[in-house]
């Protein structure tokens, strides 16, 4: 049995787990990231967490076959330098080198969304597929691309930003400064905006009634109206599925994966929603009459995907 | 010195060349593809052409280190089967196997646009870059993706269709049946349509005058009006550059290449047009303040790129 240490760095907390080569998590530990902005302290906290979770698994350091880290930002995967991670205040930070000085093992780094995709594919809903995509519908749209069992994130790990591919030229303003990105139409944030607009446009709709009752709009408002048979709800949900489907079909035409995993808060809506995406994608990919159908499935590992994936970076 | 045989299959003709490992073409031969639809005859013609060009180079077959082919269609690069190539009437045709029976060497296959991209990158304007994109602006929009010095065309070679990624949801109808594809906005065909529309909208423009004088619209009409200082010409050209730039920036965000090569008829417009694309792309990629600028350059090999690239499949 081999043991791997996976570390998932978030804006609010750092999670670490010990994962066996057959995909079991034998220990897990989380710390708050109070040292945000103070890079050296932050890395020292991570090394301490690594020591602790190793001990909790009843292992000594020499029994760890490899360490991987998911970083919420842009990572040069060749050099182990975090180019930019605004949520934790890293900028051109030689994370791999600094961590090795403290823990004795040089970690492999990846973007956190990429690591989560790898975890889902290897140990979650991805059936260990060779070629897969993961689309995470949250505050933004994260995408993870797995080619030949490995994360693909462009030259030096500086690409892979499929959430920032434009699907509507001159469209909605995206957080990245460009207009019309996939993220600006398919994120939970975008869904909420689309729901608000529909409520204004159709004040007598069930959507508007739900918002009035709840006192707020959420990522489930439109789905609840849709399920109640509301025409406005139907319009919002079907358009939202279209946006997700168009961005996803684009990636299918480029990568032709075996499977697509959908994660993030919105993916919890239910199997019917995942099926709507699957149907849209299969009806809209290039050469659909020649290729086998694409399976779309809900991600299974939830918040642990990042730890599994970070560990899998070294397997 | 090693010699490679590159075969570029077109809808109208098949071209074959002998390429040395330092990128010189020492023999070249072309035949008309009269056998369209009769697959066995077609492959026999190709084998004969291969014999002839080998003899023309003063070589015997055993001196050929490898054979590569660019095919105008969808190719399973793992099995050597042409899944579908409508222009030559191939469908699930085991081309590699059949060709080997006649010529004695099993060829490596690639899509023709992919092969041309590889040829341009290795022996043309691409400076032998490890990671590059080629965008061919012709009747359609062809894209070739080079990762780590190799063609990337998705699982089993069934992806890589970046010309069929939607940049305008619900936009112009594309030949593939989907709406809003990159190809439907950035091809020469699209430019002509955009030019026609501008002439209708601005009947007093130089664009309209040029069309009246020429008796037709072409891929250069809008550029000529633009260079004459016409406002309608400026609008068409700047919008066309925007469409090319948006589709290209999308691919940069995913792949982060070192260099982008622009080919096809429209690329002959001149250095100023290539520079407009370069400026647009660099102003619109993700994390542009963190990444080095992308170089955009006109392709250099013209119609021979496919032969060079086919040969390079085996190098």
XYZ file of C-alpha atoms in Angstrom:
630
model
C 0.000 0.000 0.000
C 1.299 3.433 -0.951
C 0.255 6.679 0.744
C -0.004 10.124 -0.834
C -0.534 13.496 0.765
C -3.011 15.791 -0.944
C -3.343 19.449 0.067
C -6.219 21.601 -1.159
C -5.581 25.298 -0.608
C -8.667 27.489 -0.419
C -9.269 31.151 0.228
C -10.776 30.333 3.651
C -9.050 27.103 4.697
C -6.393 24.580 3.795
C -7.414 20.917 3.761
C -5.002 18.006 3.794
C -5.630 14.286 3.458
C -3.702 11.047 3.206
C -4.928 8.987 0.256
C -4.012 5.396 -0.526
C -3.205 4.321 -4.063
C -6.563 2.570 -4.263
C -8.358 5.802 -3.442
C -9.196 5.644 0.263
C -8.790 8.677 2.500
C -7.230 7.445 5.760
C -6.784 10.821 7.443
C -8.008 14.375 6.903
C -7.325 17.677 8.609
C -8.319 21.302 7.969
C -6.923 24.636 9.186
C -8.223 28.154 8.769
C -5.967 30.274 6.592
C -5.416 33.102 9.021
C -2.033 33.956 7.499
C -3.481 35.300 4.268
C -1.055 37.772 2.715
C 1.868 36.696 4.922
C 3.281 34.133 2.533
C 5.967 32.617 4.767
C 3.567 32.113 7.672
C 1.022 30.628 5.305
C 3.490 28.071 3.980
C 4.673 27.270 7.523
C 1.028 26.575 8.494
C 0.721 24.249 5.517
C 3.878 22.339 6.458
C 2.588 21.987 10.019
C -0.745 20.706 8.705
C 1.126 18.203 6.540
C 3.077 16.947 9.562
C -0.116 16.615 11.597
C -2.189 14.734 9.039
C 0.725 12.367 8.395
C 0.919 11.635 12.132
C -2.872 11.246 12.325
C -2.641 8.527 9.670
C -0.047 6.785 11.860
C 2.657 7.292 9.256
C 6.096 8.804 9.289
C 7.180 11.200 6.560
C 9.322 8.608 4.772
C 6.175 6.525 4.195
C 4.609 9.298 2.067
C 5.197 8.486 -1.609
C 4.388 11.967 -2.851
C 2.796 15.303 -2.039
C 0.443 17.246 -4.297
C -1.229 20.635 -3.896
C -4.212 22.333 -5.472
C -3.745 26.105 -5.565
C -6.570 28.630 -6.138
C -4.802 30.528 -8.870
C -2.360 30.337 -11.733
C 0.478 27.906 -11.256
C 3.569 27.252 -13.327
C 3.422 23.475 -13.089
C 6.945 23.131 -14.495
C 8.694 25.282 -11.890
C 6.368 24.927 -8.875
C 5.911 28.695 -8.726
C 2.467 30.170 -7.999
C 2.278 32.978 -10.537
C -0.784 34.597 -9.047
C -3.383 33.563 -6.485
C -5.237 36.677 -5.358
C -7.365 34.934 -2.687
C -4.299 33.925 -0.678
C -2.047 36.822 -1.660
C 0.538 34.770 -3.595
C 2.370 36.370 -6.512
C 5.392 34.729 -8.136
C 5.741 32.653 -4.967
C 8.102 29.636 -5.218
C 5.694 27.491 -3.215
C 7.187 24.082 -4.077
C 10.688 25.168 -3.050
C 9.589 26.863 0.186
C 7.398 23.940 1.217
C 10.259 21.514 0.595
C 12.549 23.528 2.888
C 10.060 22.942 5.689
C 8.557 19.500 5.003
C 11.443 17.860 3.142
C 9.383 16.780 0.143
C 8.903 18.855 -3.010
C 5.193 18.939 -3.868
C 3.648 18.849 -7.315
C 1.340 21.781 -7.890
C -1.818 22.237 -9.924
C -4.633 24.720 -10.131
C -7.293 23.749 -7.567
C -10.073 23.265 -10.143
C -7.752 21.081 -12.211
C -6.838 19.027 -9.155
C -10.518 18.584 -8.269
C -11.200 17.375 -11.813
C -8.393 14.836 -11.582
C -9.720 13.635 -8.217
C -13.260 13.253 -9.583
C -12.039 11.415 -12.650
C -9.714 9.029 -10.828
C -11.688 8.373 -7.659
C -15.129 9.909 -8.068
C -17.779 9.868 -10.777
C -15.270 9.726 -13.640
C -14.711 5.960 -13.744
C -10.974 6.586 -14.154
C -11.613 7.741 -17.727
C -8.568 8.652 -19.794
C -10.171 11.728 -21.308
C -12.652 13.769 -19.327
C -13.910 17.258 -18.636
C -15.160 18.642 -15.386
C -17.344 21.751 -15.374
C -17.850 23.360 -11.979
C -20.838 25.704 -11.806
C -20.294 27.955 -8.819
C -19.537 31.620 -8.283
C -17.619 31.252 -11.524
C -17.284 28.429 -14.046
C -14.280 26.236 -13.394
C -13.179 23.726 -15.973
C -10.792 20.839 -15.586
C -9.459 19.049 -18.622
C -8.033 15.547 -18.328
C -6.158 14.171 -21.344
C -4.637 10.713 -21.196
C -5.233 10.526 -17.454
C -3.397 13.780 -16.806
C -4.418 17.388 -16.193
C -4.110 19.584 -19.257
C -3.684 23.246 -18.446
C -1.790 24.635 -21.414
C 1.826 25.580 -21.802
C 3.531 25.882 -18.385
C 0.067 25.400 -16.840
C -0.887 28.906 -17.956
C -3.929 27.930 -20.052
C -6.910 25.728 -19.337
C -9.087 28.786 -18.688
C -12.101 27.474 -20.562
C -14.484 29.357 -18.279
C -13.077 32.431 -19.969
C -13.895 31.514 -23.537
C -16.384 33.868 -25.111
C -19.698 32.334 -26.182
C -21.465 35.653 -26.835
C -19.280 38.275 -28.550
C -20.054 41.703 -26.963
C -22.165 39.923 -24.346
C -22.365 40.237 -20.538
C -19.329 41.696 -18.777
C -17.255 38.977 -17.097
C -15.170 39.341 -13.946
C -12.055 38.892 -16.113
C -12.776 42.123 -17.957
C -13.811 40.518 -21.233
C -17.392 40.388 -22.473
C -19.438 37.264 -23.121
C -17.415 34.560 -21.349
C -18.865 31.090 -20.679
C -18.572 31.980 -16.985
C -20.665 35.126 -17.439
C -23.583 32.957 -18.664
C -23.239 29.568 -16.952
C -22.130 30.337 -13.378
C -24.527 30.315 -10.431
C -23.984 34.077 -10.321
C -25.177 34.339 -13.919
C -28.193 32.143 -13.203
C -29.209 34.458 -10.375
C -28.888 37.482 -12.673
C -30.944 35.702 -15.363
C -33.566 34.850 -12.739
C -33.773 38.473 -11.566
C -34.221 39.699 -15.118
C -37.020 37.215 -15.732
C -38.815 38.323 -12.560
C -38.698 41.924 -13.797
C -39.857 40.949 -17.268
C -42.655 38.670 -16.000
C -43.926 40.235 -12.728
C -46.898 37.830 -12.639
C -44.745 34.716 -12.949
C -44.107 32.090 -10.307
C -40.458 33.193 -10.376
C -41.520 36.661 -9.223
C -43.829 35.139 -6.606
C -41.075 32.920 -5.170
C -38.712 35.884 -4.938
C -41.399 37.894 -3.155
C -42.039 35.039 -0.681
C -38.318 34.327 -0.038
C -37.317 37.967 0.023
C -34.333 37.057 -2.158
C -33.172 35.367 -5.362
C -31.031 32.253 -5.164
C -29.562 29.646 -7.485
C -32.612 27.432 -6.911
C -35.359 30.043 -7.541
C -35.688 29.404 -11.278
C -35.575 25.623 -10.843
C -38.394 25.736 -8.279
C -40.529 27.833 -10.645
C -39.664 25.474 -13.516
C -40.762 22.438 -11.539
C -44.004 24.231 -10.619
C -44.772 24.543 -14.346
C -44.036 28.289 -14.601
C -43.404 29.523 -18.167
C -40.870 32.116 -16.997
C -39.086 29.463 -14.943
C -39.013 27.220 -18.003
C -37.521 30.010 -20.086
C -34.775 30.754 -17.553
C -33.842 27.114 -16.943
C -33.875 26.172 -20.618
C -31.745 29.182 -21.538
C -29.364 28.440 -18.688
C -29.013 24.842 -19.891
C -28.397 26.209 -23.385
C -25.542 28.410 -22.163
C -23.982 25.536 -20.211
C -24.505 23.260 -23.192
C -23.000 25.643 -25.752
C -19.838 26.213 -23.704
C -19.572 22.497 -22.991
C -20.194 21.449 -26.614
C -17.387 23.814 -27.630
C -15.023 21.925 -25.353
C -16.310 18.582 -26.612
C -15.554 19.647 -30.192
C -11.981 20.431 -29.169
C -11.249 17.590 -26.737
C -13.822 14.863 -27.472
C -13.799 13.467 -23.904
C -15.408 10.176 -22.881
C -17.227 11.738 -19.981
C -18.193 15.133 -18.590
C -18.595 15.693 -14.872
C -20.667 18.566 -13.540
C -19.841 19.919 -10.088
C -20.478 23.008 -7.996
C -23.563 24.080 -6.074
C -25.892 24.161 -9.083
C -25.101 20.505 -9.890
C -27.073 19.507 -6.807
C -30.302 20.473 -8.565
C -30.922 16.860 -9.499
C -30.575 14.184 -12.108
C -33.144 15.821 -14.429
C -30.918 18.901 -14.719
C -27.801 16.834 -15.510
C -29.862 15.005 -18.142
C -30.966 18.282 -19.723
C -27.295 19.240 -20.092
C -26.433 15.810 -21.504
C -29.217 16.030 -24.067
C -28.238 19.540 -25.129
C -24.575 18.644 -25.519
C -25.271 15.489 -27.500
C -27.640 17.348 -29.829
C -25.071 20.065 -30.536
C -21.598 18.593 -30.928
C -19.753 18.471 -34.220
C -20.046 15.204 -36.168
C -22.642 13.940 -33.708
C -23.809 11.290 -36.177
C -20.269 9.827 -36.308
C -19.252 9.914 -32.681
C -20.451 7.978 -29.701
C -22.652 9.864 -27.258
C -21.057 11.832 -24.460
C -21.985 10.843 -20.914
C -22.672 13.725 -18.548
C -22.685 12.881 -14.844
C -22.857 14.724 -11.549
C -19.561 14.917 -9.648
C -19.493 12.644 -6.585
C -16.714 13.689 -4.235
C -17.960 17.143 -3.290
C -15.460 19.217 -1.331
C -13.001 16.328 -1.005
C -12.325 16.161 -4.757
C -9.486 18.669 -4.406
C -7.668 16.583 -1.780
C -8.027 13.386 -3.823
C -6.859 15.167 -6.955
C -3.888 16.812 -5.264
C -2.783 13.397 -4.002
C -3.362 11.929 -7.472
C -0.910 14.430 -8.971
C 1.899 12.172 -7.730
C 0.381 8.762 -8.501
C 20.234 12.283 -44.260
C 16.791 10.732 -43.733
C 13.929 10.957 -46.226
C 10.211 11.078 -45.469
C 7.257 10.818 -47.817
C 4.439 13.267 -47.206
C 1.087 12.897 -48.985
C -1.520 15.651 -48.905
C -4.930 14.442 -50.037
C -7.269 17.102 -51.365
C -10.721 17.067 -52.864
C -9.295 17.939 -56.278
C -5.784 16.470 -56.241
C -3.310 14.405 -54.273
C 0.148 15.885 -53.733
C 3.192 13.914 -52.637
C 6.667 15.095 -51.707
C 9.912 13.709 -50.368
C 11.136 15.789 -47.414
C 14.512 15.527 -45.743
C 14.841 15.622 -41.985
C 16.227 19.148 -42.202
C 13.116 20.303 -44.042
C 14.031 20.365 -47.729
C 11.627 19.091 -50.379
C 13.690 17.082 -52.882
C 10.829 15.852 -55.076
C 7.150 16.684 -55.547
C 4.397 15.246 -57.673
C 0.646 15.843 -58.025
C -2.198 13.791 -59.524
C -5.815 14.677 -60.133
C -8.183 12.664 -57.941
C -10.319 11.234 -60.697
C -11.183 8.174 -58.654
C -13.360 10.043 -56.170
C -15.891 7.691 -54.638
C -14.101 4.551 -55.872
C -12.037 4.016 -52.743
C -9.834 1.153 -53.946
C -8.902 2.943 -57.178
C -8.219 6.090 -55.212
C -5.811 4.314 -52.868
C -4.132 2.539 -55.818
C -3.560 5.962 -57.436
C -2.001 7.190 -54.216
C 0.338 4.197 -53.995
C 1.389 4.760 -57.626
C 2.043 8.441 -56.872
C 4.137 7.402 -53.869
C 6.229 5.071 -56.084
C 6.716 7.788 -58.670
C 7.775 10.562 -56.317
C 10.187 8.185 -54.580
C 11.764 7.342 -57.940
C 11.850 11.027 -58.891
C 13.909 11.710 -55.765
C 16.308 8.975 -56.914
C 15.470 6.811 -53.933
C 14.312 3.264 -53.469
C 11.477 2.456 -51.107
C 13.760 1.105 -48.387
C 15.363 4.531 -48.129
C 12.074 6.124 -47.032
C 12.080 6.412 -43.239
C 8.358 7.010 -42.929
C 5.153 7.917 -44.726
C 2.557 10.409 -43.510
C -0.786 11.506 -44.960
C -3.029 14.498 -44.471
C -6.673 13.568 -45.039
C -9.491 16.084 -45.669
C -11.810 14.702 -43.024
C -12.063 12.961 -39.700
C -9.362 10.422 -39.023
C -8.931 7.954 -36.208
C -5.233 8.535 -35.711
C -4.917 5.457 -33.487
C -6.269 2.934 -35.997
C -5.444 4.601 -39.325
C -9.102 4.521 -40.338
C -10.661 7.507 -42.117
C -13.968 7.862 -40.312
C -15.468 10.319 -42.750
C -14.095 12.446 -45.586
C -16.992 13.572 -47.722
C -14.891 15.319 -50.392
C -13.212 12.053 -51.405
C -16.041 9.696 -50.542
C -14.293 7.855 -47.697
C -16.347 6.484 -44.832
C -14.868 4.123 -42.237
C -12.095 3.383 -44.744
C -9.031 1.538 -43.357
C -6.689 3.752 -45.377
C -3.439 2.938 -43.544
C -3.974 -0.815 -43.914
C -4.989 -0.646 -47.598
C -2.098 1.646 -48.504
C 0.358 -0.672 -46.758
C -0.872 -3.632 -48.819
C 0.128 -1.719 -51.968
C 3.166 0.334 -50.955
C 4.583 -1.848 -48.199
C 4.769 0.901 -45.579
C 2.014 1.725 -43.109
C 1.413 5.502 -43.166
C 0.597 7.723 -40.211
C -2.581 9.693 -40.794
C -3.742 13.103 -39.667
C -6.429 15.552 -40.627
C -5.119 17.740 -43.458
C -5.496 21.019 -41.556
C -3.649 19.479 -38.615
C -0.878 18.245 -40.905
C -0.555 21.684 -42.496
C -0.253 23.228 -39.033
C 2.496 20.794 -38.105
C 4.312 21.547 -41.375
C 4.103 25.304 -40.796
C 5.287 25.003 -37.218
C 8.202 22.673 -37.951
C 9.387 24.024 -41.303
C 7.519 27.265 -41.983
C 6.727 30.400 -39.996
C 6.436 28.571 -36.675
C 10.108 28.524 -35.682
C 9.712 24.916 -34.582
C 7.727 26.109 -31.538
C 6.653 23.467 -29.057
C 3.179 24.913 -28.595
C 1.449 26.653 -31.454
C -1.890 27.282 -33.106
C -2.596 27.649 -36.764
C -5.794 29.375 -37.904
C -6.633 28.970 -41.580
C -9.103 31.547 -42.888
C -10.570 30.121 -46.062
C -13.961 28.792 -47.138
C -14.175 27.647 -43.532
C -11.972 28.198 -40.503
C -9.450 25.423 -39.997
C -7.510 25.191 -36.787
C -4.422 23.167 -36.038
C -3.262 22.720 -32.474
C 0.331 21.733 -31.715
C 1.136 20.708 -28.152
C 4.666 19.665 -27.248
C 5.629 19.501 -30.913
C 2.756 17.137 -31.767
C -0.670 17.547 -33.306
C -3.471 17.602 -30.765
C -6.806 16.546 -32.172
C -8.663 15.159 -29.195
C -9.390 11.589 -28.206
C -8.761 9.212 -31.142
C -8.220 12.317 -33.300
C -11.960 13.026 -33.159
C -11.724 16.527 -31.656
C -9.664 19.566 -32.555
C -12.668 21.153 -34.285
C -12.069 24.623 -32.912
C -13.579 26.233 -36.014
C -16.838 24.799 -34.715
C -16.813 26.445 -31.307
C -19.667 28.872 -30.854
C -18.676 32.501 -30.268
C -22.204 33.931 -30.716
C -24.953 31.819 -29.130
C -27.968 31.816 -31.506
C -25.831 33.547 -34.127
C -25.289 32.934 -37.854
C -26.062 29.450 -39.142
C -22.872 27.437 -39.722
C -22.361 24.715 -42.319
C -22.152 22.200 -39.457
C -25.773 22.870 -38.515
C -25.031 24.729 -35.304
C -25.494 28.481 -34.917
C -22.765 31.006 -34.138
C -19.570 29.019 -34.805
C -16.175 30.755 -35.066
C -16.174 29.578 -38.709
C -19.504 31.320 -39.399
C -17.910 34.665 -38.439
C -14.211 34.421 -39.300
C -14.063 32.519 -42.615
C -13.575 34.247 -45.973
C -17.163 33.216 -46.705
C -18.323 35.064 -43.596
C -16.276 38.138 -44.530
C -17.964 38.244 -47.921
C -21.385 38.012 -46.272
C -20.440 40.787 -43.808
C -19.224 42.919 -46.740
C -22.497 42.398 -48.636
C -24.522 43.405 -45.615
C -22.479 46.586 -45.165
C -22.992 47.522 -48.825
C -26.751 47.202 -48.347
C -26.674 49.192 -45.101
C -24.400 51.912 -46.506
C -25.301 52.295 -50.209
C -23.169 55.461 -50.490
C -20.051 53.831 -49.091
C -16.839 52.995 -50.927
C -17.649 49.326 -50.246
C -20.848 49.677 -52.290
C -18.944 51.581 -55.006
C -16.238 48.894 -55.277
C -18.882 46.170 -55.561
C -20.662 48.168 -58.292
C -17.380 48.628 -60.207
C -16.236 44.993 -59.813
C -19.666 43.533 -60.396
C -19.035 41.207 -57.445
C -18.036 40.947 -53.790
C -14.789 39.232 -52.848
C -12.667 38.616 -49.777
C -10.631 41.748 -50.571
C -13.534 44.200 -51.124
C -13.788 45.373 -47.517
C -10.013 45.652 -47.144
C -9.761 47.852 -50.229
C -12.496 50.138 -48.920
C -10.791 50.193 -45.499
C -7.471 51.237 -47.027
C -9.280 53.965 -49.008
C -10.485 55.424 -45.697
C -14.124 54.298 -46.052
C -16.059 54.261 -42.753
C -18.131 51.227 -43.818
C -14.913 49.414 -44.815
C -13.439 50.254 -41.428
C -16.504 48.883 -39.667
C -16.432 45.596 -41.601
C -12.686 45.035 -41.232
C -12.595 45.930 -37.543
C -15.561 43.679 -36.795
C -14.004 40.859 -38.814
C -10.750 41.238 -36.863
C -12.820 41.175 -33.671
C -14.443 37.876 -34.631
C -11.093 36.317 -35.557
C -9.603 37.746 -32.379
C -12.375 36.496 -30.091
C -12.197 32.936 -31.429
C -8.413 33.003 -31.293
C -8.260 34.489 -27.773
C -10.557 31.671 -26.640
C -8.019 29.147 -27.892
C -5.154 31.077 -26.306
C -6.933 30.940 -22.939
C -7.182 27.171 -23.267
C -3.821 26.313 -24.847
C -1.558 29.321 -24.195
C 0.610 28.735 -27.296
C 3.899 30.509 -27.973
C 2.906 31.496 -31.469
C -0.175 31.704 -33.700
C 0.101 31.267 -37.452
C -2.559 32.626 -39.760
C -3.029 30.974 -43.132
C -5.612 30.759 -45.894
C -6.451 33.234 -48.637
C -7.407 36.081 -46.309
C -3.981 35.948 -44.627
C -2.462 37.366 -47.830
C -4.082 40.722 -47.083
C -0.838 41.992 -45.602
C 1.225 42.520 -42.509
C -1.097 45.274 -41.176
C -3.984 42.785 -41.026
C -1.890 40.192 -39.157
C -0.866 42.968 -36.742
C -4.516 43.942 -36.150
C -5.223 40.335 -35.154
C -2.146 40.222 -32.931
C -3.158 43.416 -31.152
C -6.732 42.240 -30.642
C -5.651 38.876 -29.250
C -3.093 40.354 -26.872
C -5.611 42.883 -25.571
C -8.197 40.192 -24.858
C -6.582 37.089 -23.401
C -7.037 35.993 -19.817
C -4.348 37.118 -17.368
C -2.750 39.284 -20.050
C -0.835 41.248 -17.423
C 0.846 38.043 -16.192
C 1.656 36.287 -19.439
C 4.112 37.110 -22.178
C 2.630 38.503 -25.385
C 1.493 36.123 -28.092
C 3.171 36.414 -31.482
C 0.837 36.212 -34.480
C 2.495 35.580 -37.838
C 1.431 34.837 -41.395
C 1.942 31.237 -42.492
C 4.838 30.832 -44.939
C 4.576 27.512 -46.767
C 1.328 28.081 -48.667
C -0.030 24.981 -50.372
C 3.045 22.894 -49.528
C 2.430 23.040 -45.762
C 0.321 19.865 -45.957
C 3.087 17.848 -47.636
C 5.688 19.032 -45.126
C 3.365 18.328 -42.235
C 2.402 14.869 -43.493
C 6.084 13.990 -43.745
C 6.689 15.456 -40.282
C 4.121 13.046 -38.801
C 6.849 10.384 -38.896
C 9.846 12.454 -37.806
